[in-house]
């Protein structure tokens, strides 16, 4: 029987091709997700600028939350190392040289005064050995001198002895060019080690220590000795050195793991629905053939084995193709993630055997399971019943499927009812799966849903389109099982597109509004040369019409004592301000005038949850791991879901990597025109490299960038899932139309023209498209509306063009495929189609 089944593949190529494509694409996407997950778990990050040092020592990069069940969470700022540790390192047996590394914002200016190398860090000359950078011209820099890389020197047209301007810590400084260096780590700026005390953002603290072992001493062995001698510090060797050089890689681990896990789970569900629909349609198309085999003496077991064997062959071929496609596809998605800042540039993509094994198991297992269930009715039915079923398919749903549909439907409603009462982060995790559970419910009960919808639509179709409308409605009812296979992926694509996009935009808009509305400014000064220098802040304050100018610092941290278990590993946004006049949040208790020294202002509802009030003491763990005991001086009217902890700017900035404020928030005097104020400030800061002046929208941009990144992740995941479902829709629709060649031939022999048949098919497919859009929209509403309520909005928000685009996409999927396959199905003479096997 298996040989018969394999031989039959040639005559059912369209149906088997649909299954092949569904398995191939699903397996490829699953392998790609596995690669993202593995990359996030392994965090392979080879060193770049510090590649020459076999061992690196850095400050602790993570801590364990007070909750004993929690894992360690990484710091968002570089913690650094006390400079005194150099003496201790040098005394460890096996150490030949210990080189301190300190980074500070530095950007070389071109001859036009504009930044030539924005976003660059400067270092002491000793750090050149850590790459290494080697002198190609001139010598090592002395006090007041600098060395730069040869590419930058060539662009500027300078040689040793020339004067170059470098923006250090946001302020322009003139240096004598002492030397030109070459290395593999890109642009570089080195100052004399004696000048580091002047430019280092954190005095008495260094970023890293690069250690060179003595001859014959193994790097891993030396790392072990250093770890024992330096408790509380991070000592790494090998590829782990990259985590010390790029601390942001560890911060991005959890988001990448969650992204890959959620996407992988979504793909498995989508693949299960699509493959089940495709395989079921393929088996349904062959009911007449299977019935004849039963009537010819084939046993139920033989028929069942033949169907499963055919599916196994197709699934194996599709899975192998998916495995081959999964590697380059995974690399492409990872490259997109790094280009968008979702994954750090320094992280290496890794795709070991486990993702391929998982893809193979799912790629073969799901079609086999689907074919085993789909073949049961034909294999178990009596031969005469099987022939009758092939002629007029019964529209019924098994009790088990109906029960499962009810379970998933109840789960969808339950998730929707629970979502509005959860915080924003939890609401996203709980409400999101409602799209999938709803789609599964529709897939399980699809045939009966098609019958009910056709019954409701029949009177209108008959009145509007006459005989063609009546015939379309009748066909939809009688072929509900076949059409349900087309309905399912279209409904799924609609639900994912509408649900994911609008739930993301609703949540993002609410978060951006809540964060940006905490602050108020008539003008916002930004510098891309490393931060806001004290001189730049003074220049802004001296501008006529300025009533208040506050440095703005942002970071992240945790409330450690009393422990805030509502956030757990999720970090609190920390805002550093000097002038309370730029804070728009209403004060419910206390006073922002007391926000100085070790003080904090926090949301009132969060304070109530922790039994805190004005005057209470709180221990915070800041972004660099420093514990700070602060006093609550004010309670703010801000929701804890989107609220922030407000600290004095000088307290917070000392615990950031840059060590400088990122912006200046300016309030104008009473009656001062904001546009005139911005122009006056722009004139004052024109001589400061990289300084720009914006308005209140600049504040929104601070949060929009991060939210846009999250939105892009959602769009990427939704886009791939939608594309997969759309391709499956095209396949199933084409198979469903081509399977009706004999029916079309009979209609044409009875007097119908090709145009009549095509019009009928377009009405049928249009009805399926409308049904998919309605069902998909209803399913999406169970996610979008509760998410809006959880975010504090009454109605969802988002771009209006998305929904019309979804409608247009469904129409473009349905009608062109219908017309093209109808032309193919009616390409032969009617009498030949009637007698064809």
mmCIF file of N, CA and C in Angstrom, residues 2-17 306 309-311 313-314:
data_model
loop_
_atom_site.group_PDB
_atom_site.id
_atom_site.type_symbol
_atom_site.label_atom_id
_atom_site.label_comp_id
_atom_site.label_asym_id
_atom_site.label_seq_id
_atom_site.Cartn_x
_atom_site.Cartn_y
_atom_site.Cartn_z
ATOM 1 N N UNK A 2 2.004 1.196 0.704
ATOM 2 C CA UNK A 2 2.864 2.361 0.716
ATOM 3 C C UNK A 2 3.403 2.660 -0.676
ATOM 4 N N UNK A 3 3.717 1.552 -1.457
ATOM 5 C CA UNK A 3 4.177 1.760 -2.823
ATOM 6 C C UNK A 3 3.091 2.413 -3.665
ATOM 7 N N UNK A 4 1.840 1.989 -3.451
ATOM 8 C CA UNK A 4 0.728 2.598 -4.187
ATOM 9 C C UNK A 4 0.614 4.071 -3.829
ATOM 10 N N UNK A 5 0.742 4.351 -2.525
ATOM 11 C CA UNK A 5 0.644 5.739 -2.085
ATOM 12 C C UNK A 5 1.736 6.604 -2.674
ATOM 13 N N UNK A 6 2.974 6.082 -2.666
ATOM 14 C CA UNK A 6 4.083 6.862 -3.220
ATOM 15 C C UNK A 6 3.925 7.064 -4.725
ATOM 16 N N UNK A 7 3.388 6.028 -5.402
ATOM 17 C CA UNK A 7 3.156 6.177 -6.835
ATOM 18 C C UNK A 7 2.088 7.220 -7.113
ATOM 19 N N UNK A 8 1.136 7.351 -6.176
ATOM 20 C CA UNK A 8 0.058 8.321 -6.358
ATOM 21 C C UNK A 8 0.487 9.755 -6.156
ATOM 22 N N UNK A 9 1.688 9.955 -5.617
ATOM 23 C CA UNK A 9 2.159 11.324 -5.421
ATOM 24 C C UNK A 9 2.231 12.095 -6.736
ATOM 25 N N UNK A 10 2.509 11.361 -7.833
ATOM 26 C CA UNK A 10 2.636 12.034 -9.125
ATOM 27 C C UNK A 10 1.315 12.622 -9.585
ATOM 28 N N UNK A 11 0.215 11.981 -9.182
ATOM 29 C CA UNK A 11 -1.094 12.413 -9.668
ATOM 30 C C UNK A 11 -1.773 13.384 -8.720
ATOM 31 N N UNK A 12 -1.214 13.616 -7.538
ATOM 32 C CA UNK A 12 -1.801 14.553 -6.580
ATOM 33 C C UNK A 12 -0.755 15.604 -6.190
ATOM 34 N N UNK A 13 -0.028 16.071 -7.198
ATOM 35 C CA UNK A 13 1.116 16.923 -6.926
ATOM 36 C C UNK A 13 0.714 18.223 -6.233
ATOM 37 N N UNK A 14 -0.407 18.821 -6.616
ATOM 38 C CA UNK A 14 -0.810 20.104 -6.029
ATOM 39 C C UNK A 14 -1.055 19.962 -4.531
ATOM 40 N N UNK A 15 -1.786 18.921 -4.153
ATOM 41 C CA UNK A 15 -2.087 18.728 -2.731
ATOM 42 C C UNK A 15 -0.824 18.444 -1.931
ATOM 43 N N UNK A 16 0.035 17.587 -2.471
ATOM 44 C CA UNK A 16 1.243 17.245 -1.734
ATOM 45 C C UNK A 16 2.240 18.411 -1.722
ATOM 46 N N UNK A 17 2.221 19.221 -2.781
ATOM 47 C CA UNK A 17 3.091 20.386 -2.807
ATOM 48 C C UNK A 17 2.691 21.385 -1.711
ATOM 49 N N UNK A 306 -1.129 3.703 4.247
ATOM 50 C CA UNK A 306 -0.786 4.345 2.982
ATOM 51 C C UNK A 306 -0.806 5.868 3.114
ATOM 52 N N UNK A 309 2.065 6.970 5.279
ATOM 53 C CA UNK A 309 3.331 6.803 4.566
ATOM 54 C C UNK A 309 3.566 7.898 3.548
ATOM 55 N N UNK A 310 2.507 8.266 2.803
ATOM 56 C CA UNK A 310 2.631 9.373 1.854
ATOM 57 C C UNK A 310 3.017 10.663 2.575
ATOM 58 N N UNK A 311 2.317 10.929 3.669
ATOM 59 C CA UNK A 311 2.592 12.160 4.417
ATOM 60 C C UNK A 311 4.002 12.151 4.983
ATOM 61 N N UNK A 313 6.628 10.740 3.694
ATOM 62 C CA UNK A 313 7.575 11.037 2.617
ATOM 63 C C UNK A 313 7.620 12.537 2.331
ATOM 64 N N UNK A 314 6.437 13.152 2.250
ATOM 65 C CA UNK A 314 6.385 14.595 1.992
ATOM 66 C C UNK A 314 6.980 15.369 3.153
#
